[in-house]
Amino acid sequence: MAQKAKAAVADGLTPIVCVGESLVDREEGRTKEVLSQQFLGGPASLTPEEFSRILLAYEPVWAIGTGRTATPEIAGAAHAFIRSCVHDQFSAELAASVRILYGGSVKPDNIPGLKAQPDLDGALVGGASLDAKSFAAIVNC
């Protein structure tokens, strides 16, 4: 993950680096452990300058293509934890400036609650972007 992000940044791209737990990990209470491992195994190995040029996304694997969605509170807690990882690894400044997107089955009916979460900076819209009305509802929310 880190090598691809480094290569993308070196080529002038802005990579979106995704982290997220499986359903088993969530149900067994290992979300923070998994997110921490993924962060340390990828984005944490970037230099601060490289890190400042990426986006992060919380993509709970259990919500991708399943119709299941994290509640705004679950997403908010994961985003806050990821932001704390950035703070601990880099600095308060990078933790405040990094953009962390949510990407687990974003739909018009859940975007208002997601947007209300203080550590959630936007959405990584998947399937809903294929339907113009759904996507417009998300964008216009």
mmCIF file of N, CA and C in Angstrom:
data_model
loop_
_atom_site.group_PDB
_atom_site.id
_atom_site.type_symbol
_atom_site.label_atom_id
_atom_site.label_comp_id
_atom_site.label_asym_id
_atom_site.label_seq_id
_atom_site.Cartn_x
_atom_site.Cartn_y
_atom_site.Cartn_z
ATOM 1 N N MET A 1 0.822 -1.183 0.000
ATOM 2 C CA MET A 1 0.000 0.000 0.000
ATOM 3 C C MET A 1 0.873 1.258 0.000
ATOM 4 N N ALA A 2 1.890 1.299 0.851
ATOM 5 C CA ALA A 2 2.735 2.485 0.946
ATOM 6 C C ALA A 2 3.523 2.720 -0.336
ATOM 7 N N GLN A 3 4.013 1.647 -0.947
ATOM 8 C CA GLN A 3 4.792 1.808 -2.174
ATOM 9 C C GLN A 3 3.935 2.396 -3.289
ATOM 10 N N LYS A 4 2.685 1.957 -3.395
ATOM 11 C CA LYS A 4 1.785 2.498 -4.414
ATOM 12 C C LYS A 4 1.470 3.958 -4.131
ATOM 13 N N ALA A 5 1.245 4.287 -2.868
ATOM 14 C CA ALA A 5 0.972 5.682 -2.505
ATOM 15 C C ALA A 5 2.184 6.559 -2.798
ATOM 16 N N LYS A 6 3.374 6.071 -2.456
ATOM 17 C CA LYS A 6 4.605 6.828 -2.734
ATOM 18 C C LYS A 6 4.767 7.062 -4.234
ATOM 19 N N ALA A 7 4.518 6.029 -5.029
ATOM 20 C CA ALA A 7 4.652 6.148 -6.480
ATOM 21 C C ALA A 7 3.633 7.138 -7.041
ATOM 22 N N ALA A 8 2.407 7.075 -6.549
ATOM 23 C CA ALA A 8 1.368 7.996 -7.017
ATOM 24 C C ALA A 8 1.737 9.432 -6.687
ATOM 25 N N VAL A 9 2.177 9.671 -5.460
ATOM 26 C CA VAL A 9 2.567 11.027 -5.054
ATOM 27 C C VAL A 9 3.740 11.507 -5.899
ATOM 28 N N ALA A 10 4.719 10.639 -6.125
ATOM 29 C CA ALA A 10 5.887 11.006 -6.933
ATOM 30 C C ALA A 10 5.497 11.385 -8.355
ATOM 31 N N ASP A 11 4.409 10.781 -8.854
ATOM 32 C CA ASP A 11 3.939 11.081 -10.210
ATOM 33 C C ASP A 11 2.934 12.230 -10.244
ATOM 34 N N GLY A 12 2.758 12.907 -9.109
ATOM 35 C CA GLY A 12 1.877 14.067 -9.072
ATOM 36 C C GLY A 12 0.402 13.748 -8.871
ATOM 37 N N LEU A 13 0.095 12.508 -8.525
ATOM 38 C CA LEU A 13 -1.291 12.110 -8.283
ATOM 39 C C LEU A 13 -1.634 12.268 -6.801
ATOM 40 N N THR A 14 -2.909 12.279 -6.501
ATOM 41 C CA THR A 14 -3.378 12.295 -5.116
ATOM 42 C C THR A 14 -4.047 10.953 -4.847
ATOM 43 N N PRO A 15 -3.334 10.028 -4.222
ATOM 44 C CA PRO A 15 -3.921 8.720 -3.964
ATOM 45 C C PRO A 15 -4.937 8.769 -2.824
ATOM 46 N N ILE A 16 -5.925 7.917 -2.921
ATOM 47 C CA ILE A 16 -6.870 7.701 -1.830
ATOM 48 C C ILE A 16 -6.489 6.364 -1.211
ATOM 49 N N VAL A 17 -6.005 6.403 0.019
ATOM 50 C CA VAL A 17 -5.553 5.206 0.716
ATOM 51 C C VAL A 17 -6.682 4.752 1.636
ATOM 52 N N CYS A 18 -7.162 3.536 1.390
ATOM 53 C CA CYS A 18 -8.325 3.024 2.126
ATOM 54 C C CYS A 18 -7.910 2.064 3.229
ATOM 55 N N VAL A 19 -8.620 2.163 4.348
ATOM 56 C CA VAL A 19 -8.474 1.228 5.453
ATOM 57 C C VAL A 19 -9.869 0.817 5.893
ATOM 58 N N GLY A 20 -9.995 -0.395 6.407
ATOM 59 C CA GLY A 20 -11.299 -0.842 6.878
ATOM 60 C C GLY A 20 -11.265 -2.293 7.307
ATOM 61 N N GLU A 21 -12.147 -2.621 8.227
ATOM 62 C CA GLU A 21 -12.184 -3.949 8.818
ATOM 63 C C GLU A 21 -13.239 -4.842 8.176
ATOM 64 N N SER A 22 -13.053 -6.143 8.348
ATOM 65 C CA SER A 22 -14.023 -7.124 7.873
ATOM 66 C C SER A 22 -15.164 -7.223 8.889
ATOM 67 N N LEU A 23 -16.211 -7.923 8.519
ATOM 68 C CA LEU A 23 -17.340 -8.135 9.425
ATOM 69 C C LEU A 23 -16.905 -8.928 10.659
ATOM 70 N N VAL A 24 -16.077 -9.941 10.466
ATOM 71 C CA VAL A 24 -15.594 -10.738 11.599
ATOM 72 C C VAL A 24 -14.810 -9.851 12.563
ATOM 73 N N ASP A 25 -13.925 -9.005 12.013
ATOM 74 C CA ASP A 25 -13.151 -8.103 12.870
ATOM 75 C C ASP A 25 -14.077 -7.162 13.642
ATOM 76 N N ARG A 26 -15.084 -6.626 12.991
ATOM 77 C CA ARG A 26 -16.026 -5.715 13.656
ATOM 78 C C ARG A 26 -16.757 -6.441 14.769
ATOM 79 N N GLU A 27 -17.305 -7.605 14.440
ATOM 80 C CA GLU A 27 -18.086 -8.360 15.425
ATOM 81 C C GLU A 27 -17.250 -8.819 16.608
ATOM 82 N N GLU A 28 -15.948 -9.025 16.398
ATOM 83 C CA GLU A 28 -15.066 -9.460 17.478
ATOM 84 C C GLU A 28 -14.395 -8.286 18.194
ATOM 85 N N GLY A 29 -14.827 -7.054 17.864
ATOM 86 C CA GLY A 29 -14.320 -5.877 18.554
ATOM 87 C C GLY A 29 -12.893 -5.502 18.219
ATOM 88 N N ARG A 30 -12.444 -5.873 17.018
ATOM 89 C CA ARG A 30 -11.054 -5.607 16.622
ATOM 90 C C ARG A 30 -10.914 -4.450 15.637
ATOM 91 N N THR A 31 -11.922 -3.615 15.521
ATOM 92 C CA THR A 31 -11.870 -2.530 14.536
ATOM 93 C C THR A 31 -10.638 -1.652 14.724
ATOM 94 N N LYS A 32 -10.421 -1.157 15.930
ATOM 95 C CA LYS A 32 -9.275 -0.268 16.156
ATOM 96 C C LYS A 32 -7.952 -0.976 15.900
ATOM 97 N N GLU A 33 -7.857 -2.213 16.313
ATOM 98 C CA GLU A 33 -6.634 -2.987 16.095
ATOM 99 C C GLU A 33 -6.338 -3.107 14.595
ATOM 100 N N VAL A 34 -7.359 -3.442 13.816
ATOM 101 C CA VAL A 34 -7.190 -3.612 12.371
ATOM 102 C C VAL A 34 -6.846 -2.279 11.708
ATOM 103 N N LEU A 35 -7.573 -1.236 12.063
ATOM 104 C CA LEU A 35 -7.301 0.083 11.471
ATOM 105 C C LEU A 35 -5.892 0.550 11.809
ATOM 106 N N SER A 36 -5.465 0.313 13.039
ATOM 107 C CA SER A 36 -4.118 0.691 13.447
ATOM 108 C C SER A 36 -3.068 -0.072 12.643
ATOM 109 N N GLN A 37 -3.257 -1.376 12.497
ATOM 110 C CA GLN A 37 -2.309 -2.190 11.727
ATOM 111 C C GLN A 37 -2.244 -1.723 10.275
ATOM 112 N N GLN A 38 -3.413 -1.453 9.690
ATOM 113 C CA GLN A 38 -3.435 -1.007 8.296
ATOM 114 C C GLN A 38 -2.772 0.358 8.147
ATOM 115 N N PHE A 39 -3.023 1.241 9.092
ATOM 116 C CA PHE A 39 -2.405 2.565 9.042
ATOM 117 C C PHE A 39 -0.886 2.453 9.178
ATOM 118 N N LEU A 40 -0.437 1.697 10.166
ATOM 119 C CA LEU A 40 1.009 1.547 10.383
ATOM 120 C C LEU A 40 1.688 0.832 9.223
ATOM 121 N N GLY A 41 0.978 -0.083 8.560
ATOM 122 C CA GLY A 41 1.542 -0.825 7.447
ATOM 123 C C GLY A 41 1.510 -0.071 6.125
ATOM 124 N N GLY A 42 0.899 1.091 6.110
ATOM 125 C CA GLY A 42 0.791 1.839 4.859
ATOM 126 C C GLY A 42 1.088 3.309 5.028
ATOM 127 N N PRO A 43 0.076 4.120 5.278
ATOM 128 C CA PRO A 43 0.267 5.571 5.303
ATOM 129 C C PRO A 43 1.308 6.051 6.316
ATOM 130 N N ALA A 44 1.463 5.352 7.428
ATOM 131 C CA ALA A 44 2.415 5.786 8.455
ATOM 132 C C ALA A 44 3.856 5.727 7.967
ATOM 133 N N SER A 45 4.124 4.945 6.920
ATOM 134 C CA SER A 45 5.493 4.839 6.423
ATOM 135 C C SER A 45 5.843 5.937 5.413
ATOM 136 N N LEU A 46 4.882 6.786 5.099
ATOM 137 C CA LEU A 46 5.162 7.922 4.217
ATOM 138 C C LEU A 46 5.886 9.001 5.004
ATOM 139 N N THR A 47 6.593 9.855 4.295
ATOM 140 C CA THR A 47 7.172 11.029 4.955
ATOM 141 C C THR A 47 6.032 12.007 5.244
ATOM 142 N N PRO A 48 6.212 12.934 6.157
ATOM 143 C CA PRO A 48 5.154 13.926 6.394
ATOM 144 C C PRO A 48 4.760 14.679 5.122
ATOM 145 N N GLU A 49 5.724 14.994 4.286
ATOM 146 C CA GLU A 49 5.416 15.708 3.036
ATOM 147 C C GLU A 49 4.587 14.823 2.109
ATOM 148 N N GLU A 50 4.955 13.556 1.971
ATOM 149 C CA GLU A 50 4.171 12.632 1.148
ATOM 150 C C GLU A 50 2.774 12.460 1.733
ATOM 151 N N PHE A 51 2.716 12.284 3.053
ATOM 152 C CA PHE A 51 1.425 12.084 3.705
ATOM 153 C C PHE A 51 0.496 13.275 3.481
ATOM 154 N N SER A 52 1.038 14.451 3.462
ATOM 155 C CA SER A 52 0.213 15.656 3.285
ATOM 156 C C SER A 52 -0.444 15.707 1.912
ATOM 157 N N ARG A 53 -0.043 14.832 1.019
ATOM 158 C CA ARG A 53 -0.562 14.846 -0.347
ATOM 159 C C ARG A 53 -1.492 13.683 -0.652
ATOM 160 N N ILE A 54 -1.929 12.961 0.384
ATOM 161 C CA ILE A 54 -2.849 11.843 0.159
ATOM 162 C C ILE A 54 -4.204 12.147 0.797
ATOM 163 N N LEU A 55 -5.180 11.343 0.435
ATOM 164 C CA LEU A 55 -6.469 11.317 1.110
ATOM 165 C C LEU A 55 -6.585 9.950 1.771
ATOM 166 N N LEU A 56 -7.251 9.896 2.904
ATOM 167 C CA LEU A 56 -7.548 8.618 3.544
ATOM 168 C C LEU A 56 -9.033 8.342 3.376
ATOM 169 N N ALA A 57 -9.396 7.081 3.372
ATOM 170 C CA ALA A 57 -10.805 6.703 3.341
ATOM 171 C C ALA A 57 -11.029 5.533 4.286
ATOM 172 N N TYR A 58 -12.086 5.657 5.070
ATOM 173 C CA TYR A 58 -12.518 4.527 5.889
ATOM 174 C C TYR A 58 -13.524 3.768 5.050
ATOM 175 N N GLU A 59 -13.154 2.540 4.668
ATOM 176 C CA GLU A 59 -13.981 1.673 3.836
ATOM 177 C C GLU A 59 -14.219 0.371 4.601
ATOM 178 N N PRO A 60 -15.244 0.342 5.449
ATOM 179 C CA PRO A 60 -15.486 -0.918 6.153
ATOM 180 C C PRO A 60 -15.836 -2.008 5.152
ATOM 181 N N VAL A 61 -15.016 -3.033 5.095
ATOM 182 C CA VAL A 61 -15.183 -4.096 4.098
ATOM 183 C C VAL A 61 -16.579 -4.704 4.193
ATOM 184 N N TRP A 62 -17.096 -4.803 5.396
ATOM 185 C CA TRP A 62 -18.409 -5.410 5.612
ATOM 186 C C TRP A 62 -19.552 -4.585 5.028
ATOM 187 N N ALA A 63 -19.286 -3.354 4.624
ATOM 188 C CA ALA A 63 -20.342 -2.504 4.072
ATOM 189 C C ALA A 63 -20.236 -2.333 2.554
ATOM 190 N N ILE A 64 -19.199 -2.851 1.940
ATOM 191 C CA ILE A 64 -18.994 -2.652 0.511
ATOM 192 C C ILE A 64 -19.824 -3.656 -0.274
ATOM 193 N N GLY A 65 -20.785 -3.135 -1.017
ATOM 194 C CA GLY A 65 -21.611 -3.967 -1.881
ATOM 195 C C GLY A 65 -22.562 -4.899 -1.164
ATOM 196 N N THR A 66 -22.731 -4.728 0.138
ATOM 197 C CA THR A 66 -23.585 -5.630 0.894
ATOM 198 C C THR A 66 -24.931 -5.010 1.232
ATOM 199 N N GLY A 67 -25.033 -3.699 1.041
ATOM 200 C CA GLY A 67 -26.238 -3.000 1.447
ATOM 201 C C GLY A 67 -26.216 -2.620 2.915
ATOM 202 N N ARG A 68 -25.244 -3.143 3.661
ATOM 203 C CA ARG A 68 -25.078 -2.775 5.069
ATOM 204 C C ARG A 68 -24.269 -1.491 5.123
ATOM 205 N N THR A 69 -24.607 -0.653 6.061
ATOM 206 C CA THR A 69 -23.930 0.626 6.191
ATOM 207 C C THR A 69 -23.592 0.871 7.649
ATOM 208 N N ALA A 70 -22.441 1.439 7.869
ATOM 209 C CA ALA A 70 -22.094 1.843 9.224
ATOM 210 C C ALA A 70 -23.024 2.972 9.640
ATOM 211 N N THR A 71 -23.450 2.956 10.871
ATOM 212 C CA THR A 71 -24.229 4.092 11.366
ATOM 213 C C THR A 71 -23.320 5.312 11.361
ATOM 214 N N PRO A 72 -23.891 6.494 11.375
ATOM 215 C CA PRO A 72 -23.034 7.681 11.472
ATOM 216 C C PRO A 72 -22.104 7.629 12.679
ATOM 217 N N GLU A 73 -22.574 7.077 13.785
ATOM 218 C CA GLU A 73 -21.752 6.992 14.985
ATOM 219 C C GLU A 73 -20.580 6.019 14.806
ATOM 220 N N ILE A 74 -20.822 4.890 14.156
ATOM 221 C CA ILE A 74 -19.744 3.927 13.882
ATOM 222 C C ILE A 74 -18.715 4.568 12.960
ATOM 223 N N ALA A 75 -19.184 5.194 11.891
ATOM 224 C CA ALA A 75 -18.276 5.853 10.951
ATOM 225 C C ALA A 75 -17.508 6.976 11.646
ATOM 226 N N GLY A 76 -18.210 7.768 12.439
ATOM 227 C CA GLY A 76 -17.565 8.875 13.147
ATOM 228 C C GLY A 76 -16.480 8.400 14.097
ATOM 229 N N ALA A 77 -16.753 7.315 14.815
ATOM 230 C CA ALA A 77 -15.762 6.768 15.744
ATOM 231 C C ALA A 77 -14.535 6.249 14.997
ATOM 232 N N ALA A 78 -14.750 5.590 13.872
ATOM 233 C CA ALA A 78 -13.624 5.086 13.081
ATOM 234 C C ALA A 78 -12.790 6.239 12.536
ATOM 235 N N HIS A 79 -13.457 7.275 12.054
ATOM 236 C CA HIS A 79 -12.740 8.439 11.532
ATOM 237 C C HIS A 79 -11.938 9.131 12.631
ATOM 238 N N ALA A 80 -12.535 9.278 13.806
ATOM 239 C CA ALA A 80 -11.822 9.898 14.926
ATOM 240 C C ALA A 80 -10.592 9.071 15.301
ATOM 241 N N PHE A 81 -10.736 7.742 15.281
ATOM 242 C CA PHE A 81 -9.604 6.883 15.605
ATOM 243 C C PHE A 81 -8.501 7.020 14.555
ATOM 244 N N ILE A 82 -8.869 7.021 13.282
ATOM 245 C CA ILE A 82 -7.876 7.177 12.209
ATOM 246 C C ILE A 82 -7.151 8.512 12.360
ATOM 247 N N ARG A 83 -7.916 9.567 12.654
ATOM 248 C CA ARG A 83 -7.305 10.889 12.838
ATOM 249 C C ARG A 83 -6.334 10.867 14.028
ATOM 250 N N SER A 84 -6.669 10.113 15.088
ATOM 251 C CA SER A 84 -5.754 10.018 16.236
ATOM 252 C C SER A 84 -4.475 9.272 15.843
ATOM 253 N N CYS A 85 -4.585 8.304 14.939
ATOM 254 C CA CYS A 85 -3.393 7.608 14.444
ATOM 255 C C CYS A 85 -2.477 8.578 13.703
ATOM 256 N N VAL A 86 -3.086 9.450 12.896
ATOM 257 C CA VAL A 86 -2.299 10.462 12.170
ATOM 258 C C VAL A 86 -1.607 11.386 13.170
ATOM 259 N N HIS A 87 -2.332 11.814 14.173
ATOM 260 C CA HIS A 87 -1.763 12.688 15.209
ATOM 261 C C HIS A 87 -0.573 12.016 15.880
ATOM 262 N N ASP A 88 -0.747 10.763 16.274
ATOM 263 C CA ASP A 88 0.310 10.047 16.988
ATOM 264 C C ASP A 88 1.530 9.787 16.115
ATOM 265 N N GLN A 89 1.318 9.525 14.844
ATOM 266 C CA GLN A 89 2.419 9.202 13.945
ATOM 267 C C GLN A 89 3.122 10.444 13.399
ATOM 268 N N PHE A 90 2.345 11.483 13.117
ATOM 269 C CA PHE A 90 2.895 12.662 12.443
ATOM 270 C C PHE A 90 2.828 13.907 13.336
ATOM 271 N N SER A 91 1.670 14.562 13.348
ATOM 272 C CA SER A 91 1.548 15.801 14.123
ATOM 273 C C SER A 91 0.089 16.214 14.226
ATOM 274 N N ALA A 92 -0.158 17.132 15.126
ATOM 275 C CA ALA A 92 -1.509 17.690 15.258
ATOM 276 C C ALA A 92 -1.910 18.424 13.988
ATOM 277 N N GLU A 93 -0.946 19.073 13.352
ATOM 278 C CA GLU A 93 -1.238 19.824 12.123
ATOM 279 C C GLU A 93 -1.685 18.894 10.996
ATOM 280 N N LEU A 94 -0.965 17.785 10.802
ATOM 281 C CA LEU A 94 -1.374 16.838 9.758
ATOM 282 C C LEU A 94 -2.687 16.164 10.119
ATOM 283 N N ALA A 95 -2.893 15.882 11.392
ATOM 284 C CA ALA A 95 -4.158 15.267 11.813
ATOM 285 C C ALA A 95 -5.327 16.202 11.521
ATOM 286 N N ALA A 96 -5.121 17.487 11.699
ATOM 287 C CA ALA A 96 -6.189 18.458 11.438
ATOM 288 C C ALA A 96 -6.418 18.677 9.951
ATOM 289 N N SER A 97 -5.357 18.551 9.159
ATOM 290 C CA SER A 97 -5.489 18.883 7.735
ATOM 291 C C SER A 97 -5.812 17.696 6.830
ATOM 292 N N VAL A 98 -5.546 16.469 7.278
ATOM 293 C CA VAL A 98 -5.811 15.312 6.422
ATOM 294 C C VAL A 98 -7.313 15.188 6.175
ATOM 295 N N ARG A 99 -7.680 14.821 4.970
ATOM 296 C CA ARG A 99 -9.084 14.600 4.623
ATOM 297 C C ARG A 99 -9.344 13.103 4.715
ATOM 298 N N ILE A 100 -10.354 12.745 5.521
ATOM 299 C CA ILE A 100 -10.730 11.343 5.689
ATOM 300 C C ILE A 100 -12.155 11.173 5.189
ATOM 301 N N LEU A 101 -12.301 10.372 4.155
ATOM 302 C CA LEU A 101 -13.580 10.141 3.507
ATOM 303 C C LEU A 101 -14.221 8.867 4.041
ATOM 304 N N TYR A 102 -15.540 8.782 3.907
ATOM 305 C CA TYR A 102 -16.246 7.549 4.254
ATOM 306 C C TYR A 102 -16.687 6.881 2.962
ATOM 307 N N GLY A 103 -16.457 5.576 2.844
ATOM 308 C CA GLY A 103 -16.788 4.895 1.612
ATOM 309 C C GLY A 103 -17.527 3.588 1.767
ATOM 310 N N GLY A 104 -18.427 3.472 2.694
ATOM 311 C CA GLY A 104 -19.148 2.210 2.866
ATOM 312 C C GLY A 104 -20.620 2.336 2.565
ATOM 313 N N SER A 105 -21.010 2.138 1.320
ATOM 314 C CA SER A 105 -22.419 2.200 0.901
ATOM 315 C C SER A 105 -23.056 3.552 1.223
ATOM 316 N N VAL A 106 -22.481 4.598 0.652
ATOM 317 C CA VAL A 106 -23.034 5.946 0.817
ATOM 318 C C VAL A 106 -24.273 6.065 -0.050
ATOM 319 N N LYS A 107 -25.357 6.523 0.560
ATOM 320 C CA LYS A 107 -26.640 6.651 -0.131
ATOM 321 C C LYS A 107 -27.301 7.963 0.280
ATOM 322 N N PRO A 108 -28.290 8.421 -0.493
ATOM 323 C CA PRO A 108 -28.958 9.684 -0.142
ATOM 324 C C PRO A 108 -29.561 9.685 1.260
ATOM 325 N N ASP A 109 -30.013 8.523 1.730
ATOM 326 C CA ASP A 109 -30.661 8.509 3.043
ATOM 327 C C ASP A 109 -29.678 8.502 4.215
ATOM 328 N N ASN A 110 -28.409 8.153 3.996
ATOM 329 C CA ASN A 110 -27.483 8.151 5.121
ATOM 330 C C ASN A 110 -26.462 9.287 5.091
ATOM 331 N N ILE A 111 -26.405 10.029 3.989
ATOM 332 C CA ILE A 111 -25.395 11.087 3.892
ATOM 333 C C ILE A 111 -25.614 12.216 4.903
ATOM 334 N N PRO A 112 -26.845 12.619 5.235
ATOM 335 C CA PRO A 112 -26.969 13.697 6.236
ATOM 336 C C PRO A 112 -26.356 13.333 7.590
ATOM 337 N N GLY A 113 -26.600 12.124 8.063
ATOM 338 C CA GLY A 113 -26.027 11.700 9.339
ATOM 339 C C GLY A 113 -24.516 11.566 9.275
ATOM 340 N N LEU A 114 -24.011 11.088 8.138
ATOM 341 C CA LEU A 114 -22.567 10.968 7.978
ATOM 342 C C LEU A 114 -21.905 12.335 7.956
ATOM 343 N N LYS A 115 -22.504 13.271 7.230
ATOM 344 C CA LYS A 115 -21.934 14.617 7.146
ATOM 345 C C LYS A 115 -21.887 15.316 8.492
ATOM 346 N N ALA A 116 -22.749 14.912 9.405
ATOM 347 C CA ALA A 116 -22.811 15.547 10.727
ATOM 348 C C ALA A 116 -21.656 15.127 11.633
ATOM 349 N N GLN A 117 -20.908 14.112 11.244
ATOM 350 C CA GLN A 117 -19.799 13.619 12.072
ATOM 351 C C GLN A 117 -18.587 14.542 11.918
ATOM 352 N N PRO A 118 -18.039 15.039 13.011
ATOM 353 C CA PRO A 118 -16.977 16.049 12.936
ATOM 354 C C PRO A 118 -15.683 15.589 12.275
ATOM 355 N N ASP A 119 -15.347 14.317 12.344
ATOM 356 C CA ASP A 119 -14.090 13.852 11.750
ATOM 357 C C ASP A 119 -14.254 13.283 10.356
ATOM 358 N N LEU A 120 -15.460 13.337 9.819
ATOM 359 C CA LEU A 120 -15.751 12.804 8.491
ATOM 360 C C LEU A 120 -15.751 13.977 7.502
ATOM 361 N N ASP A 121 -14.816 13.935 6.551
ATOM 362 C CA ASP A 121 -14.586 15.070 5.662
ATOM 363 C C ASP A 121 -15.221 14.949 4.288
ATOM 364 N N GLY A 122 -15.888 13.858 4.000
ATOM 365 C CA GLY A 122 -16.504 13.682 2.698
ATOM 366 C C GLY A 122 -16.835 12.229 2.462
ATOM 367 N N ALA A 123 -17.322 11.964 1.267
ATOM 368 C CA ALA A 123 -17.758 10.609 0.935
ATOM 369 C C ALA A 123 -17.057 10.115 -0.324
ATOM 370 N N LEU A 124 -16.760 8.852 -0.305
ATOM 371 C CA LEU A 124 -16.231 8.153 -1.472
ATOM 372 C C LEU A 124 -17.401 7.320 -1.982
ATOM 373 N N VAL A 125 -18.104 7.854 -2.955
ATOM 374 C CA VAL A 125 -19.366 7.268 -3.405
ATOM 375 C C VAL A 125 -19.092 6.203 -4.455
ATOM 376 N N GLY A 126 -19.646 5.031 -4.240
ATOM 377 C CA GLY A 126 -19.478 3.923 -5.175
ATOM 378 C C GLY A 126 -20.696 3.748 -6.054
ATOM 379 N N GLY A 127 -21.471 2.697 -5.778
ATOM 380 C CA GLY A 127 -22.614 2.331 -6.611
ATOM 381 C C GLY A 127 -23.646 3.425 -6.775
ATOM 382 N N ALA A 128 -23.856 4.237 -5.753
ATOM 383 C CA ALA A 128 -24.851 5.311 -5.846
ATOM 384 C C ALA A 128 -24.471 6.350 -6.899
ATOM 385 N N SER A 129 -23.195 6.391 -7.276
ATOM 386 C CA SER A 129 -22.772 7.353 -8.297
ATOM 387 C C SER A 129 -23.213 6.925 -9.693
ATOM 388 N N LEU A 130 -23.665 5.679 -9.831
ATOM 389 C CA LEU A 130 -24.113 5.185 -11.136
ATOM 390 C C LEU A 130 -25.554 5.587 -11.444
ATOM 391 N N ASP A 131 -26.262 6.048 -10.429
ATOM 392 C CA ASP A 131 -27.640 6.508 -10.609
ATOM 393 C C ASP A 131 -27.647 8.023 -10.440
ATOM 394 N N ALA A 132 -27.974 8.743 -11.515
ATOM 395 C CA ALA A 132 -27.879 10.205 -11.507
ATOM 396 C C ALA A 132 -28.702 10.835 -10.389
ATOM 397 N N LYS A 133 -29.907 10.333 -10.155
ATOM 398 C CA LYS A 133 -30.751 10.929 -9.111
ATOM 399 C C LYS A 133 -30.155 10.694 -7.720
ATOM 400 N N SER A 134 -29.674 9.502 -7.465
ATOM 401 C CA SER A 134 -29.052 9.208 -6.172
ATOM 402 C C SER A 134 -27.799 10.054 -5.969
ATOM 403 N N PHE A 135 -26.972 10.101 -6.996
ATOM 404 C CA PHE A 135 -25.734 10.861 -6.872
ATOM 405 C C PHE A 135 -26.016 12.340 -6.678
ATOM 406 N N ALA A 136 -26.964 12.871 -7.412
ATOM 407 C CA ALA A 136 -27.332 14.293 -7.263
ATOM 408 C C ALA A 136 -27.861 14.567 -5.861
ATOM 409 N N ALA A 137 -28.640 13.640 -5.310
ATOM 410 C CA ALA A 137 -29.141 13.817 -3.951
ATOM 411 C C ALA A 137 -28.014 13.838 -2.932
ATOM 412 N N ILE A 138 -26.996 13.013 -3.149
ATOM 413 C CA ILE A 138 -25.850 12.984 -2.248
ATOM 414 C C ILE A 138 -25.060 14.292 -2.366
ATOM 415 N N VAL A 139 -24.796 14.694 -3.581
ATOM 416 C CA VAL A 139 -24.016 15.915 -3.822
ATOM 417 C C VAL A 139 -24.735 17.142 -3.277
ATOM 418 N N ASN A 140 -26.037 17.182 -3.438
ATOM 419 C CA ASN A 140 -26.807 18.363 -3.038
ATOM 420 C C ASN A 140 -27.206 18.366 -1.571
ATOM 421 N N CYS A 141 -26.828 17.339 -0.827
ATOM 422 C CA CYS A 141 -27.210 17.265 0.581
ATOM 423 C C CYS A 141 -26.434 18.288 1.385
#
